[in-house]
PDB file of C-alpha atoms in Angstrom:
ATOM      1  CA  MET V   1      -0.106   0.296  -0.123  1.00  0.00           C
ATOM      2  CA  ARG V   2       2.890   1.972   0.811  1.00  0.00           C
ATOM      3  CA  ILE V   3       4.460   2.043  -2.596  1.00  0.00           C
ATOM      4  CA  SER V   4       1.135   2.558  -4.450  1.00  0.00           C
ATOM      5  CA  THR V   5       0.461   5.383  -2.701  1.00  0.00           C
ATOM      6  CA  GLN V   6       3.880   7.049  -3.046  1.00  0.00           C
ATOM      7  CA  ALA V   7       3.175   6.062  -7.169  1.00  0.00           C
ATOM      8  CA  ALA V   8      -0.015   7.701  -6.843  1.00  0.00           C
ATOM      9  CA  SER V   9       1.548  10.627  -5.467  1.00  0.00           C
ATOM     10  CA  GLN V  10       4.143  10.768  -8.093  1.00  0.00           C
ATOM     11  CA  SER V  11       1.787  10.658 -10.845  1.00  0.00           C
ATOM     12  CA  ALA V  12      -0.011  13.501  -9.185  1.00  0.00           C
ATOM     13  CA  LEU V  13       2.948  15.207  -8.990  1.00  0.00           C
ATOM     14  CA  MET V  14       3.660  14.714 -12.615  1.00  0.00           C
ATOM     15  CA  ASP V  15       0.355  15.728 -13.940  1.00  0.00           C
ATOM     16  CA  LEU V  16       0.858  18.876 -11.792  1.00  0.00           C
ATOM     17  CA  MET V  17       3.884  19.872 -13.356  1.00  0.00           C
ATOM     18  CA  ARG V  18       2.496  19.415 -16.990  1.00  0.00           C
ATOM     19  CA  ALA V  19      -0.614  21.666 -16.050  1.00  0.00           C
ATOM     20  CA  GLN V  20       1.793  24.217 -14.735  1.00  0.00           C
ATOM     21  CA  ARG V  21       3.279  23.959 -18.040  1.00  0.00           C
ATOM     22  CA  GLN V  22       1.032  24.213 -20.077  1.00  0.00           C
ATOM     23  CA  LEU V  23      -0.673  26.740 -18.419  1.00  0.00           C
ATOM     24  CA  TYR V  24       2.608  28.837 -18.722  1.00  0.00           C
ATOM     25  CA  GLU V  25       2.846  28.027 -22.224  1.00  0.00           C
ATOM     26  CA  SER V  26      -0.788  29.063 -22.827  1.00  0.00           C
ATOM     27  CA  GLY V  27      -0.592  32.585 -21.072  1.00  0.00           C
ATOM     28  CA  GLN V  28       2.451  33.266 -22.868  1.00  0.00           C
ATOM     29  CA  GLN V  29       0.647  32.724 -26.360  1.00  0.00           C
ATOM     30  CA  VAL V  30      -2.195  35.072 -25.260  1.00  0.00           C
ATOM     31  CA  SER V  31       0.345  37.701 -24.132  1.00  0.00           C
ATOM     32  CA  THR V  32       2.929  37.397 -27.012  1.00  0.00           C
ATOM     33  CA  GLY V  33       0.517  36.620 -29.815  1.00  0.00           C
ATOM     34  CA  LEU V  34       3.082  34.034 -31.047  1.00  0.00           C
ATOM     35  CA  LYS V  35       3.114  30.186 -30.958  1.00  0.00           C
ATOM     36  CA  ALA V  36       6.777  30.200 -29.250  1.00  0.00           C
ATOM     37  CA  PRO V  37       9.099  32.116 -27.102  1.00  0.00           C
ATOM     38  CA  ASP V  38      11.785  31.621 -29.732  1.00  0.00           C
ATOM     39  CA  LEU V  39      12.775  29.553 -32.762  1.00  0.00           C
ATOM     40  CA  LYS V  40      13.254  26.584 -31.008  1.00  0.00           C
ATOM     41  CA  GLY V  41       9.635  26.030 -30.817  1.00  0.00           C
ATOM     42  CA  TYR V  42       8.789  26.465 -34.546  1.00  0.00           C
ATOM     43  CA  GLY V  43      10.555  22.601 -35.620  1.00  0.00           C
ATOM     44  CA  ASN V  44      10.549  22.090 -39.201  1.00  0.00           C
ATOM     45  CA  GLU V  45       9.262  25.863 -40.179  1.00  0.00           C
ATOM     46  CA  VAL V  46      12.323  27.474 -38.932  1.00  0.00           C
ATOM     47  CA  GLU V  47      14.201  27.505 -41.990  1.00  0.00           C
ATOM     48  CA  THR V  48      11.148  29.005 -43.939  1.00  0.00           C
ATOM     49  CA  ILE V  49      10.723  31.361 -41.582  1.00  0.00           C
ATOM     50  CA  LEU V  50      14.250  32.624 -41.327  1.00  0.00           C
ATOM     51  CA  PHE V  51      14.334  32.944 -45.158  1.00  0.00           C
ATOM     52  CA  ALA V  52      10.819  35.258 -44.942  1.00  0.00           C
ATOM     53  CA  ARG V  53      12.351  37.245 -42.137  1.00  0.00           C
ATOM     54  CA  GLY V  54      15.302  37.874 -44.621  1.00  0.00           C
ATOM     55  CA  ALA V  55      13.054  38.731 -47.417  1.00  0.00           C
ATOM     56  CA  LEU V  56      11.254  41.129 -45.442  1.00  0.00           C
ATOM     57  CA  ALA V  57      14.483  43.010 -44.147  1.00  0.00           C
ATOM     58  CA  ARG V  58      15.653  43.481 -47.704  1.00  0.00           C
ATOM     59  CA  SER V  59      12.143  44.648 -48.739  1.00  0.00           C
ATOM     60  CA  ASP V  60      12.033  47.128 -45.863  1.00  0.00           C
ATOM     61  CA  ASN V  61      15.621  48.638 -47.026  1.00  0.00           C
ATOM     62  CA  PHE V  62      14.346  48.725 -50.372  1.00  0.00           C
ATOM     63  CA  VAL V  63      11.492  50.563 -48.675  1.00  0.00           C
ATOM     64  CA  GLU V  64      13.525  53.297 -47.225  1.00  0.00           C
ATOM     65  CA  ALA V  65      16.107  53.713 -50.188  1.00  0.00           C
ATOM     66  CA  SER V  66      13.308  54.433 -52.603  1.00  0.00           C
ATOM     67  CA  LYS V  67      11.561  56.650 -50.583  1.00  0.00           C
ATOM     68  CA  ARG V  68      14.873  58.841 -50.384  1.00  0.00           C
ATOM     69  CA  LEU V  69      15.525  58.432 -54.212  1.00  0.00           C
ATOM     70  CA  ALA V  70      11.600  59.277 -54.735  1.00  0.00           C
ATOM     71  CA  SER V  71      12.091  62.612 -52.907  1.00  0.00           C
ATOM     72  CA  ARG V  72      15.127  63.337 -54.979  1.00  0.00           C
ATOM     73  CA  LEU V  73      13.842  62.621 -58.296  1.00  0.00           C
ATOM     74  CA  ASP V  74      10.892  65.241 -57.250  1.00  0.00           C
ATOM     75  CA  VAL V  75      13.732  67.774 -56.518  1.00  0.00           C
ATOM     76  CA  GLN V  76      15.153  66.994 -59.602  1.00  0.00           C
ATOM     77  CA  ASP V  77      12.190  67.112 -61.522  1.00  0.00           C
ATOM     78  CA  LEU V  78      11.602  70.716 -60.133  1.00  0.00           C
ATOM     79  CA  ALA V  79      14.855  72.058 -61.039  1.00  0.00           C
ATOM     80  CA  LEU V  80      15.068  70.901 -64.356  1.00  0.00           C
ATOM     81  CA  ASN V  81      11.163  72.462 -64.919  1.00  0.00           C
ATOM     82  CA  GLU V  82      12.658  75.579 -63.336  1.00  0.00           C
ATOM     83  CA  MET V  83      15.765  75.323 -65.907  1.00  0.00           C
ATOM     84  CA  SER V  84      13.155  74.830 -68.682  1.00  0.00           C
ATOM     85  CA  ASP V  85      11.276  78.013 -67.911  1.00  0.00           C
ATOM     86  CA  ALA V  86      14.315  80.218 -67.645  1.00  0.00           C
ATOM     87  CA  VAL V  87      15.512  79.005 -71.167  1.00  0.00           C
ATOM     88  CA  GLN V  88      11.821  79.941 -72.420  1.00  0.00           C
ATOM     89  CA  ASP V  89      12.265  82.908 -70.552  1.00  0.00           C
ATOM     90  CA  LEU V  90      15.917  83.475 -72.664  1.00  0.00           C
ATOM     91  CA  ARG V  91      13.973  82.826 -75.920  1.00  0.00           C
ATOM     92  CA  LEU V  92      11.378  85.218 -75.186  1.00  0.00           C
ATOM     93  CA  ALA V  93      13.952  87.501 -74.244  1.00  0.00           C
ATOM     94  CA  LEU V  94      15.931  87.061 -77.814  1.00  0.00           C
ATOM     95  CA  THR V  95      12.652  87.587 -79.919  1.00  0.00           C
ATOM     96  CA  THR V  96      12.273  91.027 -78.802  1.00  0.00           C
ATOM     97  CA  ASN V  97      12.520  94.278 -81.388  1.00  0.00           C
ATOM     98  CA  ASP V  98      13.463  96.537 -78.621  1.00  0.00           C
ATOM     99  CA  GLY V  99      17.026  95.768 -77.183  1.00  0.00           C
ATOM    100  CA  THR V 100      16.752  98.480 -74.474  1.00  0.00           C
ATOM    101  CA  PHE V 101      16.065  95.636 -71.499  1.00  0.00           C
ATOM    102  CA  LEU V 102      17.497  92.594 -73.547  1.00  0.00           C
ATOM    103  CA  MET V 103      20.232  92.044 -71.451  1.00  0.00           C
ATOM    104  CA  ASN V 104      19.104  92.375 -67.976  1.00  0.00           C
ATOM    105  CA  ASP V 105      16.389  89.758 -69.314  1.00  0.00           C
ATOM    106  CA  VAL V 106      19.101  87.667 -70.574  1.00  0.00           C
ATOM    107  CA  GLN V 107      20.954  88.448 -67.156  1.00  0.00           C
ATOM    108  CA  ALA V 108      17.794  87.302 -65.514  1.00  0.00           C
ATOM    109  CA  ALA V 109      17.506  84.080 -67.542  1.00  0.00           C
ATOM    110  CA  PHE V 110      20.675  83.216 -66.785  1.00  0.00           C
ATOM    111  CA  SER V 111      20.569  83.798 -62.771  1.00  0.00           C
ATOM    112  CA  ARG V 112      17.308  81.390 -62.716  1.00  0.00           C
ATOM    113  CA  PHE V 113      18.971  78.873 -64.668  1.00  0.00           C
ATOM    114  CA  SER V 114      22.298  78.531 -62.837  1.00  0.00           C
ATOM    115  CA  ALA V 115      20.364  78.792 -59.712  1.00  0.00           C
ATOM    116  CA  ALA V 116      18.344  75.661 -60.684  1.00  0.00           C
ATOM    117  CA  LEU V 117      21.651  74.065 -61.656  1.00  0.00           C
ATOM    118  CA  ASN V 118      23.075  74.472 -58.386  1.00  0.00           C
ATOM    119  CA  THR V 119      20.028  72.958 -56.682  1.00  0.00           C
ATOM    120  CA  GLN V 120      20.901  70.721 -53.305  1.00  0.00           C
ATOM    121  CA  PHE V 121      18.930  67.953 -51.845  1.00  0.00           C
ATOM    122  CA  ASN V 122      19.558  66.753 -48.045  1.00  0.00           C
ATOM    123  CA  GLY V 123      22.981  68.799 -48.403  1.00  0.00           C
ATOM    124  CA  SER V 124      24.258  67.447 -51.552  1.00  0.00           C
ATOM    125  CA  PHE V 125      24.099  69.184 -55.325  1.00  0.00           C
ATOM    126  CA  ILE V 126      22.124  66.864 -57.450  1.00  0.00           C
ATOM    127  CA  PHE V 127      23.963  67.826 -60.664  1.00  0.00           C
ATOM    128  CA  SER V 128      27.267  67.391 -59.629  1.00  0.00           C
ATOM    129  CA  GLY V 129      27.431  63.722 -60.375  1.00  0.00           C
ATOM    130  CA  THR V 130      29.214  61.512 -57.862  1.00  0.00           C
ATOM    131  CA  ARG V 131      30.693  64.879 -56.578  1.00  0.00           C
ATOM    132  CA  THR V 132      27.684  65.601 -54.223  1.00  0.00           C
ATOM    133  CA  ASP V 133      30.082  67.980 -52.211  1.00  0.00           C
ATOM    134  CA  ALA V 134      31.139  70.310 -55.125  1.00  0.00           C
ATOM    135  CA  VAL V 135      29.092  73.395 -56.712  1.00  0.00           C
ATOM    136  CA  PRO V 136      28.602  71.770 -60.326  1.00  0.00           C
ATOM    137  CA  PHE V 137      28.585  75.552 -61.800  1.00  0.00           C
ATOM    138  CA  THR V 138      30.581  78.606 -60.095  1.00  0.00           C
ATOM    139  CA  ALA V 139      29.652  81.337 -62.246  1.00  0.00           C
ATOM    140  CA  ASP V 140      27.515  83.951 -60.603  1.00  0.00           C
ATOM    141  CA  THR V 141      27.555  86.196 -63.793  1.00  0.00           C
ATOM    142  CA  ILE V 142      27.340  86.122 -67.498  1.00  0.00           C
ATOM    143  CA  ALA V 143      30.419  88.268 -67.391  1.00  0.00           C
ATOM    144  CA  GLN V 144      32.037  85.688 -65.311  1.00  0.00           C
ATOM    145  CA  VAL V 145      31.289  83.244 -68.422  1.00  0.00           C
ATOM    146  CA  GLN V 146      32.482  85.487 -71.135  1.00  0.00           C
ATOM    147  CA  GLY V 147      35.727  85.961 -69.044  1.00  0.00           C
ATOM    148  CA  ALA V 148      36.181  82.446 -68.975  1.00  0.00           C
ATOM    149  CA  ALA V 149      39.607  80.953 -70.736  1.00  0.00           C
ATOM    150  CA  ASP V 150      37.057  77.799 -71.257  1.00  0.00           C
ATOM    151  CA  ILE V 151      33.743  77.539 -70.218  1.00  0.00           C
ATOM    152  CA  ALA V 152      34.404  74.060 -69.313  1.00  0.00           C
ATOM    153  CA  ASP V 153      36.569  75.473 -66.507  1.00  0.00           C
ATOM    154  CA  LEU V 154      33.163  76.744 -64.488  1.00  0.00           C
ATOM    155  CA  PHE V 155      31.561  73.144 -64.352  1.00  0.00           C
ATOM    156  CA  HIS V 156      33.166  71.367 -61.498  1.00  0.00           C
ATOM    157  CA  ASN V 157      30.630  68.024 -61.547  1.00  0.00           C
ATOM    158  CA  SER V 158      32.268  64.764 -61.697  1.00  0.00           C
ATOM    159  CA  SER V 159      32.020  62.436 -65.056  1.00  0.00           C
ATOM    160  CA  LYS V 160      29.969  59.831 -63.508  1.00  0.00           C
ATOM    161  CA  SER V 161      26.201  60.418 -62.747  1.00  0.00           C
ATOM    162  CA  GLN V 162      24.874  59.391 -59.562  1.00  0.00           C
ATOM    163  CA  THR V 163      23.039  56.002 -59.394  1.00  0.00           C
ATOM    164  CA  GLY V 164      20.182  54.679 -57.371  1.00  0.00           C
ATOM    165  CA  ARG V 165      18.192  51.612 -56.810  1.00  0.00           C
ATOM    166  CA  ILE V 166      15.261  51.957 -59.079  1.00  0.00           C
ATOM    167  CA  GLU V 167      14.187  48.407 -58.517  1.00  0.00           C
ATOM    168  CA  GLU V 168      15.091  45.885 -55.696  1.00  0.00           C
ATOM    169  CA  ASN V 169      18.089  44.133 -57.723  1.00  0.00           C
ATOM    170  CA  THR V 170      18.454  46.961 -60.275  1.00  0.00           C
ATOM    171  CA  THR V 171      20.980  49.812 -59.945  1.00  0.00           C
ATOM    172  CA  VAL V 172      20.611  52.484 -62.652  1.00  0.00           C
ATOM    173  CA  GLU V 173      21.691  56.160 -63.520  1.00  0.00           C
ATOM    174  CA  THR V 174      19.197  58.430 -61.601  1.00  0.00           C
ATOM    175  CA  GLY V 175      21.343  61.840 -61.940  1.00  0.00           C
ATOM    176  CA  PHE V 176      22.037  63.993 -64.810  1.00  0.00           C
ATOM    177  CA  LEU V 177      25.424  65.856 -65.007  1.00  0.00           C
ATOM    178  CA  ALA V 178      25.508  70.347 -64.923  1.00  0.00           C
ATOM    179  CA  ASP V 179      28.146  70.305 -68.083  1.00  0.00           C
ATOM    180  CA  GLU V 180      25.687  68.240 -70.126  1.00  0.00           C
ATOM    181  CA  LEU V 181      22.707  70.089 -69.331  1.00  0.00           C
ATOM    182  CA  ALA V 182      24.156  73.578 -69.511  1.00  0.00           C
ATOM    183  CA  ALA V 183      27.725  73.735 -71.286  1.00  0.00           C
ATOM    184  CA  ASP V 184      25.911  74.743 -74.414  1.00  0.00           C
ATOM    185  CA  LEU V 185      23.364  77.313 -73.088  1.00  0.00           C
ATOM    186  CA  MET V 186      26.259  78.995 -71.351  1.00  0.00           C
ATOM    187  CA  ALA V 187      28.036  79.149 -74.582  1.00  0.00           C
ATOM    188  CA  ILE V 188      24.835  81.227 -75.869  1.00  0.00           C
ATOM    189  CA  PHE V 189      25.210  83.541 -73.029  1.00  0.00           C
ATOM    190  CA  ALA V 190      28.767  84.264 -73.746  1.00  0.00           C
ATOM    191  CA  ARG V 191      28.159  84.597 -77.423  1.00  0.00           C
ATOM    192  CA  ILE V 192      25.174  87.198 -76.299  1.00  0.00           C
ATOM    193  CA  ALA V 193      27.293  88.821 -74.071  1.00  0.00           C
ATOM    194  CA  ASP V 194      30.294  89.219 -76.779  1.00  0.00           C
ATOM    195  CA  PHE V 195      27.928  90.465 -79.592  1.00  0.00           C
ATOM    196  CA  ASN V 196      26.759  93.064 -76.965  1.00  0.00           C
ATOM    197  CA  ALA V 197      30.169  94.165 -76.316  1.00  0.00           C
ATOM    198  CA  GLY V 198      31.417  94.494 -79.996  1.00  0.00           C
ATOM    199  CA  PRO V 199      30.987  96.678 -82.855  1.00  0.00           C
ATOM    200  CA  ASP V 200      27.481  95.401 -83.684  1.00  0.00           C
ATOM    201  CA  GLY V 201      26.629  96.316 -80.188  1.00  0.00           C
ATOM    202  CA  PRO V 202      25.337  97.427 -77.817  1.00  0.00           C
ATOM    203  CA  PHE V 203      21.807  96.242 -77.652  1.00  0.00           C
ATOM    204  CA  ASP V 204      19.957  99.563 -77.056  1.00  0.00           C
ATOM    205  CA  GLY V 205      16.430 100.791 -78.570  1.00  0.00           C
ATOM    206  CA  THR V 206      15.400  99.104 -81.521  1.00  0.00           C
ATOM    207  CA  VAL V 207      17.133  96.069 -82.889  1.00  0.00           C
ATOM    208  CA  THR V 208      19.198  96.608 -86.221  1.00  0.00           C
ATOM    209  CA  THR V 209      19.131  94.418 -88.985  1.00  0.00           C
ATOM    210  CA  VAL V 210      22.387  92.912 -88.226  1.00  0.00           C
ATOM    211  CA  GLN V 211      21.640  92.388 -84.438  1.00  0.00           C
ATOM    212  CA  GLN V 212      18.436  90.383 -85.743  1.00  0.00           C
ATOM    213  CA  GLU V 213      20.189  87.945 -87.783  1.00  0.00           C
ATOM    214  CA  PHE V 214      22.199  87.484 -84.546  1.00  0.00           C
ATOM    215  CA  LEU V 215      19.306  86.871 -82.467  1.00  0.00           C
ATOM    216  CA  SER V 216      17.826  84.642 -84.813  1.00  0.00           C
ATOM    217  CA  THR V 217      20.456  82.687 -85.058  1.00  0.00           C
ATOM    218  CA  GLU V 218      20.945  82.130 -81.345  1.00  0.00           C
ATOM    219  CA  ILE V 219      16.792  81.439 -80.871  1.00  0.00           C
ATOM    220  CA  GLY V 220      17.566  78.542 -82.837  1.00  0.00           C
ATOM    221  CA  ASN V 221      20.794  77.521 -80.630  1.00  0.00           C
ATOM    222  CA  VAL V 222      18.389  78.166 -77.402  1.00  0.00           C
ATOM    223  CA  ILE V 223      15.604  75.911 -78.949  1.00  0.00           C
ATOM    224  CA  ALA V 224      17.955  73.140 -78.980  1.00  0.00           C
ATOM    225  CA  ALA V 225      19.195  73.805 -75.782  1.00  0.00           C
ATOM    226  CA  PHE V 226      15.495  73.726 -74.341  1.00  0.00           C
ATOM    227  CA  GLU V 227      15.259  70.110 -76.037  1.00  0.00           C
ATOM    228  CA  ASN V 228      18.247  68.905 -74.107  1.00  0.00           C
ATOM    229  CA  ILE V 229      16.407  70.092 -71.216  1.00  0.00           C
ATOM    230  CA  SER V 230      13.000  68.717 -71.854  1.00  0.00           C
ATOM    231  CA  SER V 231      14.916  65.209 -72.860  1.00  0.00           C
ATOM    232  CA  ALA V 232      16.426  65.251 -69.620  1.00  0.00           C
ATOM    233  CA  ILE V 233      12.568  65.839 -67.756  1.00  0.00           C
ATOM    234  CA  GLY V 234      11.602  63.190 -69.766  1.00  0.00           C
ATOM    235  CA  LYS V 235      14.043  60.491 -68.807  1.00  0.00           C
ATOM    236  CA  ASN V 236      13.349  61.750 -65.108  1.00  0.00           C
ATOM    237  CA  GLY V 237       9.680  61.238 -65.470  1.00  0.00           C
ATOM    238  CA  SER V 238      10.361  57.606 -66.531  1.00  0.00           C
ATOM    239  CA  LEU V 239      12.547  56.800 -63.786  1.00  0.00           C
ATOM    240  CA  GLN V 240       9.748  58.212 -61.258  1.00  0.00           C
ATOM    241  CA  ALA V 241       7.050  55.998 -63.107  1.00  0.00           C
ATOM    242  CA  ARG V 242       9.368  53.108 -62.804  1.00  0.00           C
ATOM    243  CA  LEU V 243      10.335  53.531 -59.212  1.00  0.00           C
ATOM    244  CA  GLU V 244       6.654  54.177 -58.081  1.00  0.00           C
ATOM    245  CA  THR V 245       5.910  50.862 -59.985  1.00  0.00           C
ATOM    246  CA  ALA V 246       8.852  48.784 -58.240  1.00  0.00           C
ATOM    247  CA  GLN V 247       7.410  50.552 -54.897  1.00  0.00           C
ATOM    248  CA  GLN V 248       3.934  49.389 -55.373  1.00  0.00           C
ATOM    249  CA  SER V 249       5.097  45.903 -56.246  1.00  0.00           C
ATOM    250  CA  ASN V 250       7.504  45.666 -53.399  1.00  0.00           C
ATOM    251  CA  ALA V 251       4.488  46.682 -51.030  1.00  0.00           C
ATOM    252  CA  GLN V 252       2.403  43.880 -52.356  1.00  0.00           C
ATOM    253  CA  ARG V 253       5.434  41.646 -51.803  1.00  0.00           C
ATOM    254  CA  SER V 254       6.237  42.716 -48.161  1.00  0.00           C
ATOM    255  CA  ASP V 255       2.203  42.735 -47.286  1.00  0.00           C
ATOM    256  CA  TYR V 256       2.394  38.700 -48.655  1.00  0.00           C
ATOM    257  CA  LEU V 257       5.827  38.145 -46.365  1.00  0.00           C
ATOM    258  CA  LYS V 258       4.110  39.654 -43.349  1.00  0.00           C
ATOM    259  CA  THR V 259       1.056  37.667 -43.887  1.00  0.00           C
ATOM    260  CA  MET V 260       3.271  34.670 -44.512  1.00  0.00           C
ATOM    261  CA  ILE V 261       5.126  35.115 -41.635  1.00  0.00           C
ATOM    262  CA  ALA V 262       2.394  35.839 -39.153  1.00  0.00           C
ATOM    263  CA  GLY V 263       0.704  32.557 -40.421  1.00  0.00           C
ATOM    264  CA  MET V 264       3.839  30.769 -39.069  1.00  0.00           C
ATOM    265  CA  GLU V 265       4.638  32.576 -35.845  1.00  0.00           C
ATOM    266  CA  GLU V 266       1.352  33.571 -34.522  1.00  0.00           C
ATOM    267  CA  VAL V 267      -1.595  32.276 -33.144  1.00  0.00           C
ATOM    268  CA  ASP V 268      -5.388  32.026 -33.550  1.00  0.00           C
ATOM    269  CA  MET V 269      -5.865  34.239 -30.165  1.00  0.00           C
ATOM    270  CA  ALA V 270      -9.490  32.377 -29.900  1.00  0.00           C
ATOM    271  CA  GLU V 271      -8.054  29.283 -29.941  1.00  0.00           C
ATOM    272  CA  ALA V 272      -5.341  30.675 -27.448  1.00  0.00           C
ATOM    273  CA  ALA V 273      -7.605  31.934 -25.192  1.00  0.00           C
ATOM    274  CA  ASN V 274      -9.815  28.620 -24.808  1.00  0.00           C
ATOM    275  CA  ARG V 275      -6.405  26.974 -24.407  1.00  0.00           C
ATOM    276  CA  LEU V 276      -5.859  29.185 -21.857  1.00  0.00           C
ATOM    277  CA  THR V 277      -9.177  28.681 -20.092  1.00  0.00           C
ATOM    278  CA  GLN V 278      -8.735  24.726 -20.485  1.00  0.00           C
ATOM    279  CA  ALA V 279      -5.222  25.015 -19.082  1.00  0.00           C
ATOM    280  CA  GLN V 280      -6.294  26.958 -15.885  1.00  0.00           C
ATOM    281  CA  MET V 281      -9.249  24.332 -15.098  1.00  0.00           C
ATOM    282  CA  ALA V 282      -6.594  21.461 -15.971  1.00  0.00           C
ATOM    283  CA  MET V 283      -4.167  23.365 -13.099  1.00  0.00           C
ATOM    284  CA  GLN V 284      -6.820  23.622 -10.548  1.00  0.00           C
ATOM    285  CA  VAL V 285      -7.828  19.597 -11.095  1.00  0.00           C
ATOM    286  CA  SER V 286      -4.483  18.602 -11.134  1.00  0.00           C
ATOM    287  CA  ALA V 287      -3.333  21.054  -7.984  1.00  0.00           C
ATOM    288  CA  LEU V 288      -6.463  19.151  -6.085  1.00  0.00           C
ATOM    289  CA  VAL V 289      -5.619  16.072  -6.673  1.00  0.00           C
ATOM    290  CA  PHE V 290      -1.971  16.361  -5.672  1.00  0.00           C
ATOM    291  CA  SER V 291      -3.080  17.940  -2.376  1.00  0.00           C
ATOM    292  CA  ASP V 292      -5.644  15.196  -1.562  1.00  0.00           C
ATOM    293  CA  MET V 293      -2.630  12.461  -2.402  1.00  0.00           C
ATOM    294  CA  SER V 294      -0.086  14.460  -0.017  1.00  0.00           C
ATOM    295  CA  GLN V 295      -2.574  14.119   2.699  1.00  0.00           C
ATOM    296  CA  VAL V 296      -2.774  10.415   2.460  1.00  0.00           C
ATOM    297  CA  SER V 297      -1.748   8.299   5.351  1.00  0.00           C
ATOM    298  CA  LEU V 298      -1.377   4.956   6.280  1.00  0.00           C
ATOM    299  CA  LEU V 299      -2.357   5.080   9.928  1.00  0.00           C
ATOM    300  CA  PRO V 300      -5.934   4.391   9.668  1.00  0.00           C
ATOM    301  CA  PHE V 301      -5.021   1.074   7.936  1.00  0.00           C
ATOM    302  CA  LEU V 302      -2.529   0.048  10.550  1.00  0.00           C
ATOM    303  CA  ARG V 303      -4.870   0.778  13.859  1.00  0.00           C
TER     304      ARG V 303
END
C-alpha cells in the first residue's frame, strides 16, 4: 500500500507539473500572440521563417532607399523644370524688337538657370554627379562666363552620374550632369555678351538688321538647348514612374511576406484563449488531486 500511495503521489505531481507548463505556455501565447517564445519552438518551419524574415528585411531596406530616391527625383524634376522655364525666358527675350532691356532679361534668365543648376537635396548638389559636395557651376554672372578662358572650367561636376536602386535588384543612373545640361547654353550666353560688347552692339533701342540676324541664329541654338532639358525632364519622369511601379510591387511583396510570417509565428487568439481556459481548469484539478494525495496517511490502515 505504501508503494502504491507513493506512486500515485508521484503521478499526481507529474500531472501538476505538466498542467503548470501548459498553463505557462498558453499564457505566453495569449500575452505575446506568438506560438513560441523563440525559433526553437517552430520545428521544421524554422528555415522557412528565417528565409521569409530575410526577404522582408531586404524589402524594408528597399522601401527606405526608394523613399529617399523618390524625394531626390522630385527635387530633380523641379530643378529641371525651373531650367526649362529659364530657357523659355531667354528665348522670349531674344524675340524682342526693342533691345533696351534685352541684356537685363538675358541676365535674369542666366541667374534663374544657374540657380536651378546648383540645386541641393539634403545638402548634396544633385547635378554634381558623384561629387555631391562640389558646386557644379561656379559663375554668378554672364560676365564671368564671358571672361572664362574655357567655359568647361566653370563646371566642377564629376564625369559619372549619381545612381540609385530603381528596383530591388536593379541599380541605374538616376542623375544628370551639370555640364551636359548647361555647357551649350552657357556658350549662348557668352556669345550674346560678346556680341553686345562688340562692334555691332550694344543692344539699345530698336534692334538693327545685323542684330536681328544674330538673335535669330541664337534663338535656334536656344531651342536646341531647350530640347536637351526637355529630354532630361522626360528621362526623369520615366525614372519616377519606374520607381513608383517598383514601390507598389514591393509593397505587395512585403504584405505577402508579413502575412506568411504571421501565419507561421502567430497564434489564433480565440484558440489560444480557449486553451488558456482549459489549462487553468486542468491546473486547478491537478492541484486538488496532488493536495489530496499529499494528505493520504497509512495510519488508518495500521490500527
